[in-house]
């Protein structure tokens, strides 16, 4: 980064002091700016003072002055750089900073102590004092973020280790790296990969769409710590909206009448995905993950109908990671939230093929506490593609099995996914019993849509359904059609995550399951199709 920033014309940057501690420097040395370099390009770096970050604005202004007084007469430059949100946007901070006059009092005290205390711009420090020396800083971040980036188990282990060490040792304890969020949250990785793809499209178009691309590079929706981050649907969807707008401005996807189909390792997991794009829509499928549809962008409305987040464990669900706090004044765990904890055993996306035991209840499926009989949801499907007069057809097929204990029954699932240039799509299923015994399982392909609120799709079940319509005041309407009457199940996908104010239950989207209760004898085939279209 030093080389990149220097080439871009930057003279300096600021970094958390943990970078300097990790490089072996002592706190008493971090009273000015340093020089780092890469490839012969130099960059000045200011360490952010950890104590000032936590004193301001949560402690009385007098305590901040007392801390600064320790450095009187030492020609020291201390840096306070932090989120602007903590000065009025975080819970209770507006009252603290303005109504209770923290800001006024702080400025008054700075003025009263001006005989020894001076405020300065970074450029003043660069011009007025020499560098304190050459440093090479590791890629890291403040301790809390390095903990948030870890999976639940290692996060707890790091917390235990952290509490059992002193300050002199803690500097060398590192958790995860920021990019671990892309592996921890597939949805975050999806955002990141989409951003990279659109960034390349914008560059190829001479910069057309840059403003929307830059908006989409707001980091808030790509990670999760004490704040909602990737769990906040309005931020996540806004990123997708701006990415779709940027792609449209760059002319990505070709003409509205035809598709570009590419096979590439979209998410860098070593297995290819299928990316089908046209002027009106983008459809991304994962043959190696159940043949699921994990992104459906509808360009006329600049919306990704698949922008949901799955329910997964977090360290604070079991009372861990208690170090993850904003301050004593900004939020705590609320009530009996554990009764709302349900965890998905797979990433939520459309066209995942479920086989359920007869008698399964909707409530069991909602809680992910049912028995999955098939081995199709996370398994690899073969695929072929063909262009038809009005669509692109992708056929996905798998020879798998249904399991009851140690006993298996061979089953073949084929689905013809037709992608239409107007942004609609359909899936035609052929489910064949390849074995010699009757199969009693229920077949239920999954559909997932990121509606703006739970009232768009009411939870429950309806019998003998051949069509359904969902009118979203934000993203517009969707219509489903089924080739035969189905039992239609629907439930809200709600995550339990931590925010500035405590634990929140957040609506992420709706899961819809057309359930077909048809037993298949040896050699018999169930044929069924569904169509999804914006209206």
Short mmCIF file of C-alpha atoms in Angstrom, two decimals:
data_model
loop_
_atom_site.label_atom_id
_atom_site.label_comp_id
_atom_site.label_asym_id
_atom_site.label_seq_id
_atom_site.Cartn_x
_atom_site.Cartn_y
_atom_site.Cartn_z
CA UNK A 1 0.00 0.00 0.00
CA UNK A 2 2.87 2.39 0.63
CA UNK A 3 3.85 2.24 -3.02
CA UNK A 4 0.26 2.52 -4.26
CA UNK A 5 -0.51 5.54 -2.07
CA UNK A 6 2.76 7.25 -2.91
CA UNK A 7 2.17 6.79 -6.64
CA UNK A 8 -1.30 8.28 -6.17
CA UNK A 9 0.27 11.40 -4.67
CA UNK A 10 -0.42 10.74 -0.99
CA UNK A 11 2.19 12.11 1.39
CA UNK A 12 0.96 10.37 4.54
CA UNK A 13 -1.63 8.09 6.10
CA UNK A 14 -2.73 7.12 9.61
CA UNK A 15 -2.78 3.62 11.10
CA UNK A 16 -3.80 2.09 14.41
CA UNK A 17 -0.91 1.92 16.85
CA UNK A 18 -1.26 -1.87 16.91
CA UNK A 19 0.63 -1.91 13.59
CA UNK A 20 3.58 -0.27 15.30
CA UNK A 21 3.38 -2.47 18.39
CA UNK A 22 3.39 -5.55 16.16
CA UNK A 23 6.57 -4.23 14.55
CA UNK A 24 8.24 -4.05 17.96
CA UNK A 25 7.89 -0.37 18.82
CA UNK A 26 7.01 0.81 22.32
CA UNK A 27 4.12 3.12 23.21
CA UNK A 28 6.53 5.82 24.42
CA UNK A 29 8.04 5.98 20.92
CA UNK A 30 4.74 6.69 19.16
CA UNK A 31 4.78 10.45 19.54
CA UNK A 32 5.27 11.55 15.96
CA UNK A 33 5.30 10.37 12.39
CA UNK A 34 7.40 7.62 10.82
CA UNK A 35 8.49 6.72 7.32
CA UNK A 36 7.78 3.49 5.52
CA UNK A 37 8.41 2.45 1.94
CA UNK A 38 7.83 -0.20 -0.68
CA UNK A 39 9.56 -0.44 -4.03
CA UNK A 40 11.51 2.70 -3.21
CA UNK A 41 8.35 4.79 -2.76
CA UNK A 42 8.22 6.59 0.58
CA UNK A 43 5.15 7.33 2.72
CA UNK A 44 4.81 9.04 6.09
CA UNK A 45 2.70 7.19 8.66
CA UNK A 46 1.10 8.55 11.82
CA UNK A 47 0.16 6.12 14.63
CA UNK A 48 -3.35 6.56 16.06
CA UNK A 49 -3.24 6.74 19.84
CA UNK A 50 -5.36 3.94 21.32
CA UNK A 51 -5.99 5.79 24.58
CA UNK A 52 -7.34 8.87 22.81
CA UNK A 53 -9.66 6.72 20.69
CA UNK A 54 -11.31 5.30 23.79
CA UNK A 55 -11.28 8.48 25.88
CA UNK A 56 -12.96 10.62 23.22
CA UNK A 57 -15.87 11.18 23.58
CA UNK A 58 -16.79 8.58 26.20
CA UNK A 59 -14.71 9.95 29.09
CA UNK A 60 -15.03 13.40 30.61
CA UNK A 61 -12.93 15.97 28.70
CA UNK A 62 -10.84 16.49 31.84
CA UNK A 63 -9.57 12.92 31.57
CA UNK A 64 -8.40 13.53 28.01
CA UNK A 65 -6.52 16.63 29.13
CA UNK A 66 -4.97 14.67 32.01
CA UNK A 67 -3.74 12.06 29.55
CA UNK A 68 -2.29 14.66 27.18
CA UNK A 69 -0.62 16.42 30.12
CA UNK A 70 1.72 13.45 30.46
CA UNK A 71 3.40 14.51 27.22
CA UNK A 72 3.83 18.21 28.07
CA UNK A 73 7.23 19.52 27.08
CA UNK A 74 8.20 16.44 25.07
CA UNK A 75 7.62 17.86 21.58
CA UNK A 76 5.15 15.03 21.05
CA UNK A 77 2.46 14.74 18.39
CA UNK A 78 -0.46 12.46 19.30
CA UNK A 79 -3.13 11.46 16.80
CA UNK A 80 -6.83 10.97 17.43
CA UNK A 81 -8.49 9.50 14.34
CA UNK A 82 -11.67 7.44 14.51
CA UNK A 83 -15.17 6.96 13.12
CA UNK A 84 -17.15 10.17 12.87
CA UNK A 85 -20.24 8.20 13.89
CA UNK A 86 -19.09 8.03 17.51
CA UNK A 87 -19.61 11.79 17.76
CA UNK A 88 -23.37 11.74 17.46
CA UNK A 89 -24.61 8.79 15.43
CA UNK A 90 -23.89 5.86 17.74
CA UNK A 91 -26.53 5.22 20.41
CA UNK A 92 -26.62 7.91 23.11
CA UNK A 93 -23.61 9.75 21.68
CA UNK A 94 -25.67 12.64 20.28
CA UNK A 95 -26.94 13.35 23.76
CA UNK A 96 -23.44 13.00 25.19
CA UNK A 97 -21.58 15.06 22.60
CA UNK A 98 -24.08 17.88 22.05
CA UNK A 99 -26.82 18.03 24.68
CA UNK A 100 -24.43 17.30 27.53
CA UNK A 101 -21.85 19.56 25.85
CA UNK A 102 -18.94 17.13 25.66
CA UNK A 103 -17.73 18.80 22.45
CA UNK A 104 -18.07 22.34 23.79
CA UNK A 105 -16.31 21.40 27.02
CA UNK A 106 -13.51 19.64 25.14
CA UNK A 107 -12.87 22.65 22.91
CA UNK A 108 -13.00 25.01 25.87
CA UNK A 109 -10.40 22.94 27.73
CA UNK A 110 -8.13 22.84 24.68
CA UNK A 111 -8.30 26.62 24.57
CA UNK A 112 -7.57 26.98 28.28
CA UNK A 113 -4.51 24.76 27.95
CA UNK A 114 -3.16 26.36 24.77
CA UNK A 115 0.03 27.43 26.54
CA UNK A 116 1.29 23.87 26.28
CA UNK A 117 -1.30 22.11 24.09
CA UNK A 118 -1.57 22.82 20.37
CA UNK A 119 -3.87 21.38 17.72
CA UNK A 120 -2.32 20.88 14.31
CA UNK A 121 -2.93 19.54 10.84
CA UNK A 122 -0.98 16.53 9.67
CA UNK A 123 0.82 18.75 7.17
CA UNK A 124 1.93 21.01 10.03
CA UNK A 125 3.54 18.03 11.75
CA UNK A 126 5.23 16.90 8.56
CA UNK A 127 6.63 20.37 7.94
CA UNK A 128 7.55 21.08 11.54
CA UNK A 129 9.17 17.88 12.73
CA UNK A 130 11.43 15.19 11.35
CA UNK A 131 10.44 11.59 10.85
CA UNK A 132 11.08 9.39 13.87
CA UNK A 133 12.61 6.77 11.61
CA UNK A 134 12.01 3.97 9.15
CA UNK A 135 9.40 1.33 9.99
CA UNK A 136 8.02 -1.69 8.17
CA UNK A 137 4.52 -2.43 9.37
CA UNK A 138 2.66 -5.76 9.15
CA UNK A 139 -0.82 -6.14 7.71
CA UNK A 140 -3.04 -6.14 10.78
CA UNK A 141 -5.74 -4.10 12.50
CA UNK A 142 -6.97 -3.26 15.95
CA UNK A 143 -7.46 -6.27 18.21
CA UNK A 144 -11.26 -6.37 18.11
CA UNK A 145 -11.40 -6.56 14.33
CA UNK A 146 -8.82 -9.34 14.28
CA UNK A 147 -11.14 -11.26 16.60
CA UNK A 148 -14.31 -10.55 14.62
CA UNK A 149 -12.70 -11.86 11.44
CA UNK A 150 -12.17 -15.32 12.96
CA UNK A 151 -14.64 -18.22 12.99
CA UNK A 152 -16.51 -18.72 16.26
CA UNK A 153 -14.22 -21.36 17.81
CA UNK A 154 -10.90 -19.61 17.16
CA UNK A 155 -12.49 -16.30 18.21
CA UNK A 156 -13.24 -17.74 21.63
CA UNK A 157 -9.72 -19.18 21.85
CA UNK A 158 -8.16 -15.83 21.03
CA UNK A 159 -10.31 -14.10 23.63
CA UNK A 160 -9.21 -16.57 26.31
CA UNK A 161 -5.57 -16.15 25.34
CA UNK A 162 -5.90 -12.37 25.28
CA UNK A 163 -7.35 -12.24 28.79
CA UNK A 164 -4.53 -14.41 30.11
CA UNK A 165 -1.67 -12.22 28.92
CA UNK A 166 -0.29 -8.80 29.82
CA UNK A 167 0.07 -5.75 27.61
CA UNK A 168 3.68 -6.55 26.79
CA UNK A 169 2.72 -9.89 25.30
CA UNK A 170 -0.60 -8.94 23.75
CA UNK A 171 1.05 -6.89 21.05
CA UNK A 172 2.22 -10.12 19.42
CA UNK A 173 -1.18 -11.84 19.56
CA UNK A 174 -2.92 -11.64 16.23
CA UNK A 175 -6.29 -12.89 15.14
CA UNK A 176 -7.71 -12.89 11.67
CA UNK A 177 -6.99 -10.66 8.72
CA UNK A 178 -9.65 -8.34 7.26
CA UNK A 179 -10.03 -10.47 4.15
CA UNK A 180 -11.02 -13.39 6.38
CA UNK A 181 -14.46 -11.80 6.34
CA UNK A 182 -14.74 -12.91 2.71
CA UNK A 183 -14.28 -16.53 3.70
CA UNK A 184 -16.29 -16.25 6.91
CA UNK A 185 -19.31 -14.75 5.12
CA UNK A 186 -19.95 -16.06 1.58
CA UNK A 187 -22.37 -13.18 1.08
CA UNK A 188 -19.57 -10.71 1.80
CA UNK A 189 -17.37 -12.54 -0.67
CA UNK A 190 -20.21 -12.31 -3.20
CA UNK A 191 -20.29 -8.53 -2.77
CA UNK A 192 -16.53 -8.30 -3.09
CA UNK A 193 -16.36 -10.45 -6.23
CA UNK A 194 -19.22 -8.52 -7.80
CA UNK A 195 -17.42 -5.28 -7.03
CA UNK A 196 -14.21 -6.52 -8.65
CA UNK A 197 -16.12 -7.65 -11.73
CA UNK A 198 -17.95 -4.35 -12.11
CA UNK A 199 -14.74 -2.42 -11.43
CA UNK A 200 -13.13 -4.16 -14.40
CA UNK A 201 -16.19 -3.39 -16.54
CA UNK A 202 -16.08 0.28 -15.56
CA UNK A 203 -12.36 0.47 -16.33
CA UNK A 204 -12.94 -1.14 -19.74
CA UNK A 205 -15.62 1.47 -20.44
CA UNK A 206 -13.26 4.36 -19.80
CA UNK A 207 -14.61 5.09 -16.34
CA UNK A 208 -18.31 5.20 -17.15
CA UNK A 209 -20.20 4.34 -13.96
CA UNK A 210 -17.34 5.30 -11.63
CA UNK A 211 -19.51 7.29 -9.21
CA UNK A 212 -21.83 4.34 -8.61
CA UNK A 213 -18.86 1.98 -8.30
CA UNK A 214 -17.22 4.18 -5.68
CA UNK A 215 -20.46 4.30 -3.68
CA UNK A 216 -20.55 0.50 -3.78
CA UNK A 217 -17.03 0.35 -2.35
CA UNK A 218 -18.28 1.69 0.98
CA UNK A 219 -16.76 -0.92 3.29
CA UNK A 220 -19.63 -1.11 5.82
CA UNK A 221 -21.53 -3.91 4.11
CA UNK A 222 -18.54 -6.19 3.57
CA UNK A 223 -17.85 -7.21 7.18
CA UNK A 224 -19.35 -7.61 10.65
CA UNK A 225 -18.10 -6.79 14.12
CA UNK A 226 -19.94 -4.95 16.85
CA UNK A 227 -22.07 -3.32 14.15
CA UNK A 228 -24.55 -4.88 11.75
CA UNK A 229 -22.31 -4.71 8.67
CA UNK A 230 -23.12 -7.49 6.26
CA UNK A 231 -26.22 -8.24 8.36
CA UNK A 232 -27.76 -4.85 7.50
CA UNK A 233 -29.91 -5.47 4.40
CA UNK A 234 -30.35 -1.81 3.49
CA UNK A 235 -26.58 -1.34 3.23
CA UNK A 236 -26.02 -4.64 1.42
CA UNK A 237 -28.80 -3.93 -1.07
CA UNK A 238 -27.60 -0.37 -1.63
CA UNK A 239 -24.19 -1.74 -2.57
CA UNK A 240 -25.78 -4.11 -5.07
CA UNK A 241 -27.94 -1.30 -6.47
CA UNK A 242 -24.90 0.86 -7.09
CA UNK A 243 -22.97 -2.04 -8.62
CA UNK A 244 -25.84 -2.76 -10.99
CA UNK A 245 -26.06 0.94 -11.87
CA UNK A 246 -22.32 1.04 -12.52
CA UNK A 247 -22.52 -2.04 -14.75
CA UNK A 248 -25.38 -0.49 -16.71
CA UNK A 249 -23.46 2.74 -17.19
CA UNK A 250 -20.47 0.73 -18.41
CA UNK A 251 -22.64 -1.14 -20.91
CA UNK A 252 -21.93 -4.51 -19.29
CA UNK A 253 -23.90 -7.60 -20.20
CA UNK A 254 -24.21 -6.93 -23.89
CA UNK A 255 -27.44 -6.05 -25.65
CA UNK A 256 -30.80 -6.65 -24.02
CA UNK A 257 -31.67 -9.36 -26.51
CA UNK A 258 -28.76 -11.75 -25.99
CA UNK A 259 -26.76 -13.46 -23.25
CA UNK A 260 -23.10 -13.67 -22.46
CA UNK A 261 -22.32 -16.92 -20.64
CA UNK A 262 -19.02 -17.42 -18.85
CA UNK A 263 -17.70 -20.24 -16.72
CA UNK A 264 -15.22 -19.00 -14.14
CA UNK A 265 -14.25 -19.45 -10.52
CA UNK A 266 -16.30 -16.51 -9.34
CA UNK A 267 -15.78 -16.92 -5.60
CA UNK A 268 -12.21 -18.30 -5.65
CA UNK A 269 -13.14 -21.61 -4.03
CA UNK A 270 -11.52 -23.71 -6.74
CA UNK A 271 -14.81 -24.62 -8.42
CA UNK A 272 -16.34 -22.77 -11.36
CA UNK A 273 -19.62 -20.87 -11.42
CA UNK A 274 -21.79 -19.91 -14.39
CA UNK A 275 -22.30 -16.21 -15.04
CA UNK A 276 -25.06 -15.39 -17.52
CA UNK A 277 -25.56 -11.70 -18.29
CA UNK A 278 -27.72 -9.69 -20.62
CA UNK A 279 -28.68 -6.03 -20.78
CA UNK A 280 -31.65 -6.55 -18.48
CA UNK A 281 -30.41 -9.13 -16.02
CA UNK A 282 -27.59 -11.19 -14.56
CA UNK A 283 -27.98 -14.78 -13.35
CA UNK A 284 -25.18 -16.49 -11.42
CA UNK A 285 -25.39 -20.23 -10.79
CA UNK A 286 -23.21 -22.59 -8.75
CA UNK A 287 -23.19 -26.09 -10.33
CA UNK A 288 -20.81 -27.34 -7.63
CA UNK A 289 -23.16 -26.18 -4.86
CA UNK A 290 -26.41 -27.84 -5.70
CA UNK A 291 -26.87 -25.95 -8.94
CA UNK A 292 -28.15 -23.02 -6.90
CA UNK A 293 -28.98 -19.57 -8.21
CA UNK A 294 -27.07 -17.27 -5.85
CA UNK A 295 -27.50 -13.96 -7.66
CA UNK A 296 -30.33 -12.62 -9.78
CA UNK A 297 -29.88 -8.99 -10.78
CA UNK A 298 -32.76 -7.24 -12.47
CA UNK A 299 -31.29 -4.19 -14.17
CA UNK A 300 -34.50 -2.19 -14.89
CA UNK A 301 -34.99 -1.85 -11.12
CA UNK A 302 -31.32 -2.05 -10.13
CA UNK A 303 -32.10 -4.81 -7.65
CA UNK A 304 -30.55 -8.14 -6.73
CA UNK A 305 -33.50 -10.34 -5.74
CA UNK A 306 -31.11 -12.87 -4.18
CA UNK A 307 -29.32 -10.55 -1.74
CA UNK A 308 -30.00 -12.49 1.47
CA UNK A 309 -27.73 -13.56 4.32
CA UNK A 310 -27.83 -17.01 5.87
CA UNK A 311 -28.23 -17.65 9.58
CA UNK A 312 -24.96 -18.69 11.17
CA UNK A 313 -23.36 -18.84 14.63
CA UNK A 314 -21.61 -15.77 16.02
CA UNK A 315 -19.30 -15.73 19.03
CA UNK A 316 -21.64 -13.52 21.04
CA UNK A 317 -24.53 -15.98 20.63
CA UNK A 318 -23.03 -18.05 23.43
CA UNK A 319 -21.89 -15.16 25.55
CA UNK A 320 -18.39 -15.10 24.07
CA UNK A 321 -16.41 -12.20 22.72
CA UNK A 322 -17.48 -9.94 25.55
CA UNK A 323 -14.60 -7.70 24.57
CA UNK A 324 -16.66 -6.73 21.56
CA UNK A 325 -18.23 -3.52 22.84
CA UNK A 326 -18.43 0.06 21.66
CA UNK A 327 -18.30 1.42 25.18
CA UNK A 328 -20.07 1.00 28.47
CA UNK A 329 -22.64 3.51 27.28
CA UNK A 330 -23.50 2.09 23.88
CA UNK A 331 -25.50 -1.08 23.90
CA UNK A 332 -25.65 -4.43 25.63
CA UNK A 333 -27.18 -7.86 25.10
CA UNK A 334 -30.95 -7.79 25.34
CA UNK A 335 -33.46 -10.31 26.67
CA UNK A 336 -33.67 -13.99 25.84
CA UNK A 337 -32.42 -13.75 22.27
CA UNK A 338 -31.30 -17.39 22.16
CA UNK A 339 -34.83 -18.61 21.48
CA UNK A 340 -34.52 -16.93 18.08
CA UNK A 341 -31.26 -18.66 17.15
CA UNK A 342 -31.57 -21.01 14.18
CA UNK A 343 -28.62 -21.89 11.97
CA UNK A 344 -28.68 -22.77 8.29
CA UNK A 345 -26.58 -25.75 7.32
CA UNK A 346 -26.15 -24.40 3.79
CA UNK A 347 -26.01 -21.03 2.11
CA UNK A 348 -29.48 -19.81 1.23
CA UNK A 349 -30.05 -19.56 -2.51
CA UNK A 350 -32.71 -20.49 -5.05
CA UNK A 351 -32.94 -23.79 -6.92
CA UNK A 352 -31.52 -25.96 -4.15
CA UNK A 353 -33.27 -29.32 -4.31
CA UNK A 354 -34.62 -30.71 -1.04
CA UNK A 355 -36.03 -34.15 -0.34
CA UNK A 356 -38.07 -34.19 2.87
CA UNK A 357 -39.36 -37.03 4.98
CA UNK A 358 -43.18 -37.31 4.69
CA UNK A 359 -44.79 -35.57 7.63
CA UNK A 360 -42.15 -32.84 7.85
CA UNK A 361 -43.57 -29.59 9.22
CA UNK A 362 -42.94 -26.06 8.02
CA UNK A 363 -41.81 -25.07 11.52
CA UNK A 364 -39.10 -27.74 11.40
CA UNK A 365 -37.81 -26.51 8.06
CA UNK A 366 -37.79 -22.91 9.28
CA UNK A 367 -35.66 -23.92 12.26
CA UNK A 368 -33.39 -26.07 10.05
CA UNK A 369 -34.30 -28.93 12.40
CA UNK A 370 -35.57 -31.44 9.88
CA UNK A 371 -34.08 -34.49 8.21
CA UNK A 372 -32.70 -33.91 4.71
CA UNK A 373 -33.00 -37.23 2.87
CA UNK A 374 -31.21 -36.29 -0.33
CA UNK A 375 -27.56 -35.56 -1.06
CA UNK A 376 -28.33 -32.83 -3.59
CA UNK A 377 -28.27 -29.51 -1.72
CA UNK A 378 -24.49 -29.13 -1.43
CA UNK A 379 -23.49 -31.55 -4.16
CA UNK A 380 -22.07 -31.05 -7.63
CA UNK A 381 -24.30 -30.98 -10.70
CA UNK A 382 -23.12 -31.49 -14.24
CA UNK A 383 -24.28 -28.91 -16.73
CA UNK A 384 -24.75 -28.12 -20.40
CA UNK A 385 -25.94 -24.93 -22.08
CA UNK A 386 -27.90 -24.29 -25.26
CA UNK A 387 -29.31 -21.17 -26.84
CA UNK A 388 -32.99 -21.29 -27.68
CA UNK A 389 -34.92 -18.73 -29.75
CA UNK A 390 -35.96 -16.60 -26.77
CA UNK A 391 -33.72 -17.70 -23.93
CA UNK A 392 -30.55 -19.33 -22.68
CA UNK A 393 -31.14 -22.85 -21.37
CA UNK A 394 -28.79 -24.32 -18.78
CA UNK A 395 -29.43 -27.95 -17.92
CA UNK A 396 -28.11 -29.11 -14.56
CA UNK A 397 -28.19 -32.78 -13.62
CA UNK A 398 -27.06 -35.02 -10.80
CA UNK A 399 -27.27 -38.73 -10.10
CA UNK A 400 -27.53 -38.82 -6.34
CA UNK A 401 -29.37 -40.73 -3.66
CA UNK A 402 -31.91 -40.55 -0.89
CA UNK A 403 -30.78 -41.92 2.44
CA UNK A 404 -32.59 -43.58 5.34
CA UNK A 405 -29.90 -44.53 7.80
CA UNK A 406 -27.41 -46.70 5.92
CA UNK A 407 -29.86 -47.48 3.14
CA UNK A 408 -29.74 -45.45 -0.07
CA UNK A 409 -32.03 -45.19 -3.08
CA UNK A 410 -30.63 -43.83 -6.37
CA UNK A 411 -32.33 -40.72 -7.74
CA UNK A 412 -31.61 -38.52 -10.73
CA UNK A 413 -32.50 -34.83 -10.72
CA UNK A 414 -32.45 -32.78 -13.92
CA UNK A 415 -33.44 -29.15 -14.09
CA UNK A 416 -33.65 -27.05 -17.21
CA UNK A 417 -33.07 -23.48 -16.11
CA UNK A 418 -34.26 -21.07 -18.77
CA UNK A 419 -33.05 -17.50 -18.52
CA UNK A 420 -35.01 -14.93 -20.49
CA UNK A 421 -33.71 -11.63 -21.79
CA UNK A 422 -36.51 -9.71 -20.06
CA UNK A 423 -35.13 -10.79 -16.68
CA UNK A 424 -37.54 -13.61 -15.91
CA UNK A 425 -36.55 -17.26 -15.53
CA UNK A 426 -37.97 -20.74 -15.16
CA UNK A 427 -36.88 -24.18 -13.99
CA UNK A 428 -38.23 -27.40 -15.45
CA UNK A 429 -37.62 -30.42 -13.21
CA UNK A 430 -37.41 -34.11 -13.94
CA UNK A 431 -36.92 -36.21 -10.81
CA UNK A 432 -36.46 -39.90 -11.59
CA UNK A 433 -36.42 -42.88 -9.27
CA UNK A 434 -33.48 -44.84 -10.66
CA UNK A 435 -33.80 -47.66 -8.14
CA UNK A 436 -35.91 -50.76 -7.68
CA UNK A 437 -37.97 -49.59 -4.70
CA UNK A 438 -40.64 -46.96 -4.13
CA UNK A 439 -39.51 -43.55 -2.87
CA UNK A 440 -41.94 -41.79 -0.48
CA UNK A 441 -39.99 -38.54 -0.02
CA UNK A 442 -41.43 -35.08 -0.66
CA UNK A 443 -39.63 -32.95 -3.25
CA UNK A 444 -39.23 -29.23 -2.48
CA UNK A 445 -37.03 -26.91 -4.59
CA UNK A 446 -36.02 -23.82 -2.64
CA UNK A 447 -36.67 -20.24 -3.70
CA UNK A 448 -35.13 -17.30 -1.85
CA UNK A 449 -35.98 -13.63 -2.39
CA UNK A 450 -34.64 -10.55 -0.61
CA UNK A 451 -37.86 -8.62 -0.13
CA UNK A 452 -37.68 -5.30 1.70
CA UNK A 453 -39.81 -6.46 4.63
CA UNK A 454 -41.50 -9.57 5.99
CA UNK A 455 -45.02 -8.37 5.19
CA UNK A 456 -44.36 -8.79 1.46
CA UNK A 457 -44.38 -12.58 1.89
CA UNK A 458 -46.55 -13.79 4.74
CA UNK A 459 -45.25 -16.79 6.63
CA UNK A 460 -47.29 -19.99 6.53
CA UNK A 461 -48.59 -22.62 4.14
CA UNK A 462 -51.21 -22.72 1.43
CA UNK A 463 -52.58 -25.75 -0.37
CA UNK A 464 -53.26 -26.28 -4.06
CA UNK A 465 -51.32 -23.22 -5.18
CA UNK A 466 -50.64 -22.69 -8.89
CA UNK A 467 -49.48 -19.07 -8.73
CA UNK A 468 -48.45 -16.43 -6.22
CA UNK A 469 -47.66 -12.74 -6.37
CA UNK A 470 -45.52 -10.64 -4.05
CA UNK A 471 -45.69 -6.85 -4.22
CA UNK A 472 -42.67 -5.13 -2.73
CA UNK A 473 -42.92 -1.35 -2.30
CA UNK A 474 -39.16 -1.02 -2.80
CA UNK A 475 -38.08 -3.56 -5.42
CA UNK A 476 -41.42 -4.08 -7.17
CA UNK A 477 -43.51 -7.17 -7.71
CA UNK A 478 -42.62 -10.80 -8.37
CA UNK A 479 -44.93 -13.46 -9.73
CA UNK A 480 -44.52 -17.23 -9.40
CA UNK A 481 -46.26 -19.81 -11.53
CA UNK A 482 -46.26 -23.59 -11.04
CA UNK A 483 -47.10 -26.20 -13.64
CA UNK A 484 -49.20 -28.13 -11.13
CA UNK A 485 -50.83 -27.39 -7.76
CA UNK A 486 -48.36 -27.42 -4.86
CA UNK A 487 -48.32 -27.06 -1.12
CA UNK A 488 -46.61 -23.69 -0.76
CA UNK A 489 -44.50 -23.04 2.32
CA UNK A 490 -43.03 -19.64 3.15
CA UNK A 491 -41.06 -18.34 6.09
CA UNK A 492 -38.99 -15.30 6.95
CA UNK A 493 -35.23 -15.59 7.05
CA UNK A 494 -34.22 -13.69 10.18
CA UNK A 495 -30.71 -13.34 11.53
CA UNK A 496 -29.71 -12.58 15.11
CA UNK A 497 -26.77 -10.20 15.12
CA UNK A 498 -25.13 -7.62 17.31
CA UNK A 499 -25.40 -3.90 16.69
CA UNK A 500 -24.53 -0.70 18.51
CA UNK A 501 -27.70 -1.03 20.59
CA UNK A 502 -27.47 -4.73 21.43
CA UNK A 503 -28.81 -7.91 19.88
CA UNK A 504 -31.17 -7.46 16.94
CA UNK A 505 -33.34 -9.80 14.93
CA UNK A 506 -33.21 -8.67 11.32
CA UNK A 507 -35.36 -9.72 8.38
CA UNK A 508 -33.08 -10.74 5.50
CA UNK A 509 -35.53 -12.21 3.00
CA UNK A 510 -38.08 -14.96 2.51
CA UNK A 511 -37.70 -18.65 1.76
CA UNK A 512 -40.43 -20.18 -0.38
CA UNK A 513 -40.79 -23.92 -0.93
CA UNK A 514 -43.25 -25.47 -3.38
CA UNK A 515 -43.71 -28.93 -1.85
CA UNK A 516 -44.70 -31.88 -4.04
CA UNK A 517 -45.98 -34.90 -2.15
CA UNK A 518 -45.62 -37.54 -4.83
CA UNK A 519 -44.30 -41.04 -4.26
CA UNK A 520 -42.17 -42.37 -7.08
CA UNK A 521 -42.19 -46.00 -8.03
CA UNK A 522 -39.20 -47.68 -9.68
CA UNK A 523 -38.39 -45.90 -12.94
CA UNK A 524 -41.06 -43.23 -12.46
CA UNK A 525 -40.36 -39.55 -13.12
CA UNK A 526 -41.84 -36.48 -11.48
CA UNK A 527 -42.10 -33.56 -13.90
CA UNK A 528 -42.63 -30.09 -12.59
CA UNK A 529 -41.82 -26.54 -13.61
CA UNK A 530 -41.86 -23.13 -12.01
CA UNK A 531 -41.57 -19.65 -13.49
CA UNK A 532 -40.44 -16.47 -11.78
CA UNK A 533 -40.95 -13.07 -13.35
CA UNK A 534 -40.82 -9.43 -12.28
CA UNK A 535 -44.19 -7.71 -12.65
#
